[in-house]
XYZ file of C-alpha atoms in Angstrom:
641
model
C -9.875 -17.609 -6.469
C -7.271 -15.896 -8.707
C -6.607 -16.684 -12.229
C -3.700 -18.194 -11.550
C -4.804 -20.716 -8.899
C -7.770 -21.574 -11.176
C -5.346 -22.585 -13.972
C -2.802 -24.020 -11.647
C -6.153 -25.889 -10.144
C -7.344 -27.064 -13.809
C -4.025 -28.341 -14.514
C -3.230 -30.351 -11.572
C -6.418 -31.855 -11.843
C -5.691 -32.657 -15.628
C -2.273 -33.899 -14.363
C -3.197 -35.892 -11.681
C -5.954 -37.428 -14.023
C -3.107 -38.645 -16.237
C -1.340 -39.609 -13.326
C -3.878 -41.981 -12.180
C -4.779 -43.510 -15.794
C -1.018 -44.039 -15.794
C -0.921 -45.899 -12.216
C -4.027 -47.783 -13.223
C -2.717 -49.141 -16.791
C 0.431 -49.938 -14.964
C -1.515 -51.871 -12.171
C -3.603 -53.735 -14.152
C -0.802 -54.620 -16.860
C 1.021 -55.817 -14.068
C -1.713 -57.583 -12.396
C -2.347 -59.898 -15.311
C 1.764 -59.956 -16.076
C 2.139 -61.575 -12.833
C -0.918 -63.899 -12.876
C 0.231 -65.410 -16.409
C 3.789 -65.774 -14.929
C 2.393 -67.490 -11.717
C 0.571 -69.742 -14.053
C 3.427 -70.571 -15.985
C 5.725 -71.263 -13.204
C 2.946 -73.622 -11.740
C 2.935 -75.413 -14.885
C 6.677 -76.115 -15.094
C 6.543 -77.168 -11.722
C 3.879 -79.690 -12.082
C 5.777 -81.414 -15.103
C 9.231 -81.176 -13.322
C 7.984 -82.646 -10.215
C 5.921 -85.596 -11.913
C 8.949 -86.480 -13.795
C 11.072 -86.678 -10.622
C 8.575 -88.664 -8.909
C 8.005 -91.095 -11.476
C 10.887 -93.409 -10.493
C 10.108 -93.301 -6.676
C 6.570 -93.804 -7.208
C 7.397 -96.908 -9.367
C 9.519 -98.216 -6.420
C 6.865 -97.130 -3.597
C 9.886 -94.875 -1.850
C 7.455 -92.519 -0.181
C 10.493 -90.903 1.631
C 12.070 -89.844 -1.356
C 8.853 -88.508 -2.928
C 8.325 -86.387 0.416
C 11.740 -85.003 -0.048
C 11.602 -83.748 -3.693
C 7.721 -81.970 -2.439
C 9.799 -80.151 0.127
C 12.438 -79.263 -2.085
C 9.501 -77.605 -4.248
C 7.933 -75.683 -1.429
C 11.406 -74.518 -0.414
C 12.222 -72.931 -4.154
C 8.784 -71.419 -4.687
C 5.444 -70.390 -3.606
C 3.360 -73.471 -3.705
C 0.421 -73.390 -0.903
C -0.721 -77.452 -1.324
C 0.689 -80.427 -2.827
C -1.405 -83.681 -3.160
C -0.469 -86.905 -4.230
C -2.893 -89.740 -4.504
C -1.554 -93.305 -5.059
C -3.878 -95.211 -7.621
C -2.557 -98.568 -6.475
C -4.208 -98.247 -3.221
C -5.837 -95.262 -3.031
C -3.693 -93.640 -0.233
C -3.451 -89.743 -0.613
C -0.541 -87.772 0.453
C -1.005 -84.022 1.478
C 1.813 -81.283 2.286
C 0.922 -77.839 3.225
C 3.122 -74.879 3.234
C 1.860 -71.591 4.887
C 3.702 -69.343 2.715
C 3.604 -65.620 4.622
C 3.806 -62.672 2.345
C 6.690 -60.275 3.395
C 6.908 -56.824 2.449
C 3.168 -56.467 1.305
C 0.631 -54.236 3.175
C -2.485 -56.311 4.517
C -4.783 -54.146 2.844
C -3.568 -55.316 -0.482
C -3.445 -58.921 0.166
C -7.101 -58.532 1.333
C -8.372 -57.510 -2.140
C -8.293 -60.763 -3.324
C -6.239 -59.687 -6.530
C -5.120 -63.101 -7.842
C -7.298 -66.396 -8.453
C -6.582 -69.494 -6.799
C -4.256 -71.464 -9.142
C -4.361 -75.112 -9.032
C -2.927 -77.792 -11.853
C -3.287 -81.378 -11.931
C -1.966 -84.242 -13.596
C -1.224 -88.227 -13.951
C 2.096 -89.774 -13.324
C 2.621 -92.623 -15.626
C 4.856 -95.341 -16.276
C 4.464 -96.184 -19.764
C 0.605 -96.967 -20.377
C 0.342 -97.735 -16.534
C -1.003 -94.655 -14.620
C 0.779 -94.420 -11.068
C -0.414 -91.601 -9.471
C -2.385 -88.431 -9.433
C -0.353 -84.733 -8.540
C -2.115 -81.962 -7.491
C -0.353 -78.412 -6.653
C -2.018 -75.278 -5.436
C -0.155 -72.138 -5.929
C 0.676 -69.529 -3.712
C -0.144 -65.609 -4.853
C 2.720 -64.339 -2.778
C 4.760 -63.674 -5.490
C 2.241 -61.806 -7.396
C 1.607 -59.500 -4.656
C 5.226 -58.812 -3.863
C 6.106 -58.188 -7.606
C 2.913 -56.101 -8.042
C 3.680 -54.087 -4.842
C 7.227 -53.420 -5.878
C 6.310 -52.306 -9.453
C 3.691 -50.168 -8.049
C 6.045 -48.652 -5.520
C 8.694 -47.713 -8.334
C 5.907 -46.557 -10.778
C 4.267 -43.906 -7.892
C 7.652 -42.797 -7.024
C 8.704 -42.117 -10.542
C 5.316 -40.353 -11.250
C 5.187 -38.488 -8.257
C 8.539 -37.091 -8.795
C 7.413 -36.256 -12.204
C 4.264 -34.582 -10.944
C 5.903 -32.663 -8.367
C 8.685 -31.562 -10.937
C 6.247 -30.501 -13.347
C 3.981 -28.654 -11.025
C 7.305 -26.431 -10.218
C 7.856 -25.724 -13.492
C 4.575 -25.207 -14.109
C 4.301 -22.523 -11.607
C 7.242 -20.838 -12.427
C 6.207 -20.655 -16.136
C 2.936 -19.573 -14.980
C 3.977 -16.822 -12.922
C 5.845 -15.687 -16.006
C 2.971 -15.371 -18.159
C 0.881 -14.308 -15.715
C 2.990 -11.621 -14.444
C 1.632 -9.107 -17.178
C -1.877 -9.722 -15.561
C -0.594 -9.234 -12.083
C 1.027 -5.975 -13.130
C -2.580 -4.778 -14.739
C -4.422 -5.638 -11.448
C -1.987 -3.597 -9.665
C -2.103 -0.595 -11.923
C -6.163 -1.073 -12.052
C -6.054 -0.715 -8.299
C -3.540 2.401 -8.347
C -5.781 3.779 -11.432
C -8.949 3.620 -9.026
C -7.277 5.219 -6.071
C -6.009 7.911 -8.547
C -2.450 7.142 -8.802
C -0.607 6.853 -12.203
C 2.636 5.251 -12.127
C 4.841 4.297 -14.977
C 3.410 1.876 -18.156
C 3.415 -1.505 -17.950
C 6.065 -3.142 -19.921
C 5.099 -5.375 -23.142
C 4.440 -8.890 -22.888
C 5.311 -11.360 -24.998
C 2.192 -13.111 -24.813
C 0.161 -11.755 -28.123
C -3.088 -11.878 -26.677
C -2.028 -9.545 -23.688
C -0.400 -7.196 -25.502
C -3.527 -5.707 -26.485
C -5.034 -6.001 -22.996
C -1.508 -4.498 -21.586
C -1.503 -1.382 -24.540
C -5.541 -0.568 -23.355
C -4.366 -0.293 -19.664
C -1.523 1.762 -20.205
C -3.388 4.137 -22.508
C -6.256 4.344 -20.065
C -3.882 5.210 -17.381
C -2.148 7.730 -19.383
C -5.292 9.357 -20.569
C -6.477 9.411 -16.659
C -3.536 10.906 -15.718
C -3.613 13.732 -18.547
C -7.147 14.608 -17.362
C -5.841 14.958 -13.712
C -2.997 17.003 -14.584
C -4.885 19.134 -17.040
C -7.279 19.908 -14.085
C -4.318 20.868 -11.687
C -2.782 22.658 -14.379
C -6.054 24.915 -14.693
C -5.767 25.323 -11.037
C -2.424 26.652 -10.950
C -3.497 28.968 -14.450
C -6.208 30.372 -12.568
C -3.994 31.282 -9.367
C -1.518 32.513 -11.890
C -4.027 34.985 -13.624
C -6.065 35.918 -10.801
C -3.368 35.846 -7.794
C -0.313 36.610 -9.229
C 1.324 39.689 -10.462
C 2.228 39.079 -14.060
C 5.630 41.290 -13.753
C 6.965 40.347 -10.362
C 5.429 37.050 -10.185
C 4.562 37.814 -6.452
C 0.906 37.496 -5.040
C -1.035 40.517 -5.506
C -3.326 42.715 -3.525
C -6.483 40.478 -3.746
C -4.334 37.379 -2.401
C -2.603 39.685 0.149
C -6.081 40.817 1.531
C -7.495 37.088 1.638
C -4.406 35.781 3.594
C -4.258 38.850 5.689
C -7.810 38.320 6.730
C -7.017 34.420 7.222
C -4.066 35.090 9.627
C -5.482 37.800 11.732
C -8.864 35.485 12.364
C -6.368 32.890 13.699
C -4.147 32.909 16.358
C -0.927 34.078 15.387
C 1.743 36.815 15.959
C 4.042 38.912 13.463
C 3.608 42.191 11.421
C 3.342 44.045 8.252
C 5.573 46.145 6.246
C 4.496 48.384 3.572
C 7.147 49.800 0.859
C 6.788 52.469 -1.758
C 9.590 52.356 -4.233
C 9.616 55.936 -5.811
C 13.370 55.082 -7.317
C 11.360 52.477 -10.061
C 10.282 55.750 -11.468
C 13.363 57.110 -12.221
C 14.563 53.557 -13.565
C 11.831 54.056 -15.870
C 12.266 57.579 -17.220
C 15.908 56.139 -17.954
C 15.202 52.759 -19.577
C 11.426 52.491 -20.285
C 9.233 49.724 -18.726
C 10.852 47.064 -20.144
C 13.873 48.009 -18.589
C 11.889 48.822 -15.182
C 9.843 45.268 -15.312
C 13.451 43.264 -15.543
C 14.571 45.278 -12.116
C 11.075 44.483 -10.223
C 11.696 40.599 -11.582
C 15.144 40.785 -10.413
C 14.506 42.623 -6.678
C 11.603 40.197 -6.466
C 13.417 36.895 -6.801
C 15.963 38.481 -4.104
C 13.483 38.860 -1.799
C 11.445 35.517 -2.203
C 15.233 33.744 -2.173
C 16.222 35.562 1.193
C 13.326 37.132 3.174
C 11.500 33.886 4.068
C 14.638 32.465 5.623
C 14.310 34.849 8.291
C 10.989 34.411 8.680
C 7.550 32.993 7.568
C 6.250 35.713 5.261
C 3.999 36.909 1.967
C 5.515 38.910 -0.277
C 3.153 40.907 -2.182
C 3.482 43.624 -5.044
C -0.087 45.585 -4.433
C 0.739 48.177 -7.239
C 2.977 49.606 -9.486
C 5.499 51.122 -7.202
C 4.142 49.766 -3.782
C 5.022 46.164 -2.154
C 3.393 44.669 1.116
C 5.346 42.091 3.127
C 2.866 40.241 5.771
C 5.219 38.515 8.557
C 3.011 35.823 9.543
C 5.448 34.177 12.066
C 7.931 36.482 13.850
C 8.844 38.394 17.178
C 9.843 41.858 17.274
C 13.556 41.521 16.914
C 12.910 38.632 13.903
C 11.217 41.740 12.405
C 13.890 44.068 13.241
C 15.997 41.728 11.282
C 13.729 41.020 8.493
C 13.428 44.974 8.056
C 17.618 45.060 7.790
C 17.626 42.820 5.235
C 14.931 44.110 2.890
C 16.732 47.525 3.279
C 19.696 45.699 1.996
C 18.575 44.224 -0.511
C 16.946 47.291 -1.979
C 19.974 49.090 -1.816
C 22.153 46.553 -3.614
C 19.376 46.518 -6.361
C 19.038 50.515 -6.339
C 22.599 50.662 -7.008
C 22.900 48.229 -9.477
C 20.194 50.037 -11.510
C 22.679 53.281 -11.370
C 20.685 55.240 -8.438
C 21.771 56.610 -5.160
C 21.512 54.470 -2.328
C 19.060 54.890 0.645
C 17.157 57.228 -1.530
C 13.809 57.294 -3.044
C 12.016 54.235 -0.857
C 10.088 54.222 2.039
C 9.025 51.381 4.457
C 6.305 51.378 6.829
C 6.180 48.560 9.752
C 3.750 47.768 12.222
C 3.191 44.933 14.888
C 0.103 42.626 15.094
C -2.100 43.326 18.427
C -4.986 41.239 19.853
C -8.128 41.682 17.964
C -7.046 43.319 15.067
C -8.956 43.578 11.913
C -7.213 43.601 8.745
C -8.381 47.446 8.008
C -6.830 48.399 11.697
C -3.219 46.887 10.298
C -3.296 48.290 7.124
C -4.342 51.703 8.130
C -1.862 51.473 10.980
C 1.092 50.344 8.745
C 0.092 53.211 6.152
C 0.211 55.632 8.660
C 3.686 54.548 9.454
C 4.444 54.626 5.514
C 3.481 58.085 5.307
C 5.085 59.135 8.247
C 8.874 57.578 6.938
C 7.562 59.741 3.446
C 6.918 63.231 4.786
C 10.120 62.776 7.092
C 11.996 61.451 4.466
C 13.138 58.560 6.360
C 14.128 54.996 4.889
C 11.613 53.477 7.394
C 9.220 54.242 10.235
C 8.321 51.896 12.803
C 4.435 52.396 14.568
C 5.684 50.485 17.847
C 2.908 50.833 20.043
C 3.957 48.101 22.479
C 0.848 46.134 23.690
C 1.161 45.438 27.567
C 1.738 41.251 27.979
C -0.131 39.159 30.015
C 2.667 36.889 30.996
C 6.339 36.798 30.514
C 7.874 34.503 28.352
C 9.103 32.393 30.754
C 5.585 32.976 32.806
C 3.990 31.694 29.484
C 6.208 28.461 29.445
C 5.135 27.333 33.000
C 1.788 28.537 33.375
C 1.174 26.475 29.466
C 3.264 23.318 30.746
C 1.297 23.441 34.172
C -2.161 23.705 32.175
C -1.321 21.138 29.584
C 0.298 18.316 31.772
C -2.516 18.469 33.970
C -4.970 18.472 31.532
C -6.664 21.501 31.875
C -8.628 21.421 28.680
C -12.271 22.840 27.922
C -13.491 21.705 24.798
C -15.759 22.972 22.391
C -16.566 21.578 18.984
C -18.228 22.977 15.556
C -20.527 20.854 13.382
C -19.401 20.528 9.908
C -23.056 20.189 8.022
C -24.003 18.258 4.937
C -24.301 20.807 1.932
C -28.097 19.033 0.840
C -29.592 17.505 4.092
C -28.356 19.991 6.638
C -27.488 16.532 8.879
C -24.046 16.897 10.682
C -21.068 14.854 9.096
C -18.542 15.418 12.011
C -17.505 17.990 14.365
C -14.333 19.950 14.698
C -13.089 20.101 18.358
C -11.432 23.004 19.922
C -9.796 23.397 23.149
C -9.325 26.310 25.772
C -7.023 26.078 28.631
C -7.639 26.830 32.303
C -4.996 29.386 33.392
C -5.234 30.825 37.011
C -8.896 30.160 37.357
C -9.756 31.860 34.028
C -10.049 30.331 30.338
C -7.875 31.108 27.989
C -8.682 30.551 24.153
C -6.634 29.162 21.612
C -6.201 32.735 20.059
C -4.169 33.735 23.019
C -2.153 30.748 23.944
C -1.210 29.340 20.390
C 0.862 31.860 19.454
C 2.923 31.033 22.552
C 2.501 27.482 21.765
C 4.446 27.867 18.768
C 7.185 30.145 19.852
C 7.785 27.526 22.876
C 7.638 24.448 20.742
C 5.125 23.232 22.893
C 2.744 21.685 20.119
C 3.759 17.977 20.515
C 3.095 18.160 24.046
C -0.353 20.174 23.599
C -1.591 17.697 20.830
C -0.417 14.343 23.291
C -2.124 15.641 26.335
C -5.045 16.762 24.190
C -5.834 13.513 22.541
C -5.269 11.762 25.729
C -7.927 13.849 27.571
C -10.147 13.101 24.555
C -9.626 8.917 25.103
C -10.029 9.172 29.138
C -13.199 11.806 29.047
C -14.902 9.399 25.974
C -15.579 12.565 24.031
C -15.777 10.179 21.006
C -18.654 8.339 22.755
C -20.872 11.321 23.349
C -21.783 11.708 19.514
C -22.113 9.034 16.901
C -20.186 11.354 14.314
C -16.521 11.450 13.531
C -14.304 14.288 15.572
C -11.910 16.287 13.574
C -8.688 17.000 15.499
C -6.230 19.727 14.427
C -2.395 18.574 14.881
C 0.164 21.157 14.927
C 3.038 21.782 13.019
C 5.531 20.964 15.927
C 3.786 17.361 16.088
C 3.774 16.828 12.470
C 7.956 17.015 11.982
C 8.566 15.160 15.533
C 9.703 12.101 15.184
C 8.699 11.025 18.755
C 5.206 12.356 18.176
C 5.033 9.900 15.307
C 6.018 6.775 17.312
C 3.666 7.935 20.508
C 0.878 8.557 18.117
C 0.945 5.005 16.414
C 0.868 3.421 20.125
C -1.499 5.425 21.263
C -4.118 4.655 18.346
C -3.434 0.950 18.913
C -4.608 1.280 22.362
C -7.569 4.197 21.847
C -11.195 3.264 21.511
C -13.545 4.704 18.474
C -10.516 5.098 16.366
C -12.817 4.905 13.240
C -14.319 8.045 14.414
C -11.127 10.303 14.367
C -10.533 12.794 11.879
C -7.083 13.788 12.233
C -6.565 17.668 10.006
C -3.365 18.402 8.636
C -2.617 22.063 7.562
C -1.590 22.732 3.630
C 1.515 24.826 4.667
C 2.811 21.755 6.687
C 2.723 19.523 3.701
C 4.098 21.710 1.341
C 6.987 22.457 3.378
C 7.619 18.935 5.135
C 5.963 16.588 3.158
C 7.620 13.599 3.815
C 7.117 13.895 7.713
C 3.347 14.450 6.951
C 3.055 11.576 4.673
C 4.669 9.152 7.578
C 1.856 10.893 9.897
C -0.458 9.953 7.476
C 0.260 6.568 6.640
C 0.358 5.393 10.580
C -3.041 7.138 10.856
C -4.601 5.106 8.095
C -2.985 2.044 9.311
C -4.928 2.782 12.428
C -8.346 3.090 10.521
C -8.638 6.830 11.492
C -9.182 9.176 8.647
C -7.216 12.272 7.251
C -8.107 15.774 6.325
C -6.534 18.797 4.603
C -7.250 22.014 5.876
C -6.563 25.390 4.621
C -6.513 23.434 1.178
C -5.726 25.774 -1.734
C -4.329 28.869 0.645
C -0.861 28.220 -0.745
C 0.539 29.276 -4.196
C 1.787 25.565 -4.974
C 0.958 22.613 -7.046
C -1.566 20.286 -5.813
C 0.013 16.898 -6.565
C 0.334 16.313 -2.614
C -3.805 15.032 -3.006
C -2.852 12.559 -5.104
C 0.095 11.226 -2.997
C -1.682 11.614 0.005
C -5.270 10.669 -0.729
C -6.812 12.265 2.100
C -10.803 11.422 2.759
C -11.452 15.362 2.502
C -10.020 18.528 2.143
C -11.739 22.247 3.559
C -11.020 24.740 1.355
C -9.160 27.976 2.663
C -11.655 30.807 4.067
C -10.253 32.773 1.321
C -12.716 31.614 -1.046
C -15.312 33.154 1.040
C -13.311 36.066 1.432
C -13.012 36.470 -2.764
C -16.830 35.976 -2.564
C -17.484 38.894 -0.525
C -15.455 41.211 -2.921
C -17.451 39.356 -5.515
C -14.673 37.698 -7.381
C -15.594 34.739 -9.933
C -15.761 31.044 -8.389
C -13.694 29.832 -11.209
C -10.764 28.877 -8.777
C -13.006 27.767 -6.113
C -14.567 25.176 -8.881
C -11.329 24.338 -10.571
C -9.960 23.168 -7.078
C -13.266 21.095 -6.197
C -12.909 19.345 -9.285
C -9.623 18.359 -8.821
C -10.599 16.813 -5.345
C -13.757 15.051 -7.223
C -11.536 13.453 -9.373
C -9.367 12.018 -6.873
C -12.538 11.037 -4.664
C -11.777 13.144 -2.141
C -14.928 15.181 -0.415
C -14.806 18.896 -0.406
C -16.077 21.262 2.605
C -16.554 24.798 2.195
C -14.982 26.685 5.447
C -15.996 30.548 6.606
C -19.624 30.227 5.859
C -20.952 33.118 7.789
C -25.015 33.613 6.954
C -27.574 31.677 4.691
C -26.765 33.910 1.935
C -23.310 33.071 1.315
C -24.362 29.319 1.806
C -27.142 29.674 -1.574
C -24.044 31.029 -3.391
C -21.816 28.015 -2.599
C -24.713 25.403 -2.979
C -24.125 25.277 -6.965
C -20.325 24.333 -6.415
C -21.884 21.154 -5.180
C -19.501 20.465 -1.946
C -20.080 17.612 0.160
C -20.335 19.912 3.453
C -20.019 23.619 4.947
C -18.764 25.082 8.147
C -18.611 28.526 9.689
C -19.934 30.706 12.068
C -23.392 30.047 10.534
C -23.279 27.379 12.620
C -21.464 28.618 15.924
C -18.946 26.383 18.037
C -20.456 24.843 21.202
C -19.633 23.436 24.592
C -18.566 19.974 24.781
C -20.838 18.100 27.644
C -19.082 15.727 29.301
C -21.228 12.779 30.677
């Protein structure tokens, strides 16, 4: 029971006790008063009737005596009058069955008033004429008692209701700080830190509010410090200090990730020899200022054309990893880049289209990072030898289908649920037991199996992500895949679905009807959270409301704030494969440890990804992650029963 209800119940009970006591006291007083009142009336009636009967009894006028008695019956509450003539012993009895109106029978049945009788002797001088006995009726007592108690109860009830209403209002105001503290405590437990609670007027609560505010502020500082530590480590290890662009290490890791996942795009390597001329004219400070200006413009304008990672990989060398672009988009990207470079060259006082070289290469299937880098570097060297601004190694890969054919075949395969599933276990770091399984899909097209690496680039190009996710979830439900194993199943949502308002509505309806929703895990890529947080948050709230769980994929891949972890409170995160790539290069795992500390501080489970062998797993064991995933436990076919 809440404190408000306890206090309210206590005060209610006390007030009820007081009211009951008052009612009882008033009842007793009224009863005693009416008893005395009826006794007094009976005495007065006895005296009056005796005096009026005396002359008639002396004369023996029985009719007149009877008339007087009837008058008494009509004017008061009397049940019986007995007149005994002493001369001859004759006895006359008058009875009047008085009905008590307006009083409930149960009150009369309580017999609250004793029977009252009065007897006197009527005399004439020293001669005794007759005896008179009058028995009163308690009707008047009951009626007056009922009226008084009705009025009393009504007044006290009104005061009771008014007092309770005023009490509730007052208690709400008094206990409002406690309610705020309870809400604040719950938010702190969920690692959410809002504004400080306003200081209450109640002295006893001020110290408690001060303590809660202090605790919230300190914990907020702790998590802010942890996040700042991650940002600082990224800044020191992955960011070039002059240009504030990613460095070679970050570029290599992201290129490795990109080529290991379905995708399309290309790489541009740039060599800016004109920066040496700037250095000779203005020194390193002048050169650094120009590098900063050039980098700022490239970061501002180039990503609007195509998603890309811009990195400074050497003193005068830059790289542009274009992660989502077709051939014509790469051409536009290249033209914009040349325009930006020429504008900055002119500002620096050098000649346009002089002393800079660009090598361009496009991604093909089954390409390794070394292949892409080598191919692009060859293009750069060719541009340098021929003294050209750019050179493009354009070895066009023969396409399996045209874009129109891809659309037709993908739509047909997806709408007809031609899915072939595999799943990969995520294992507990200590017990090696399966925590959950991540499901992958392949498509059957033209009676052959097409992997995600082949069709996903075209899913993104053709904006078919929402359709794919809908049909995939429906197939999982229809084939009862969630019932095959007891462990939860992780399902990756495409970026198209995350920003599609119609998919949000559909997903809510699907989850309300689906079975085993508590075994569903939905994974959202970090890049989508950073670019479309509000839409992703809407999806997350729908998923959580249905009873499913949320995971963040590729966590730590982007160079950006981690405050989305505190806002979304996912159930787990999967560290990006770049952390295992850094480990291969014998780089420090400080960044990985700091990121894990942020997650653990928010009570979020951490899963290491990209683990290839036992030696690598042993190295990560010291970080105390919750689970791991990678080629060390290869995907398996899902056998539908």
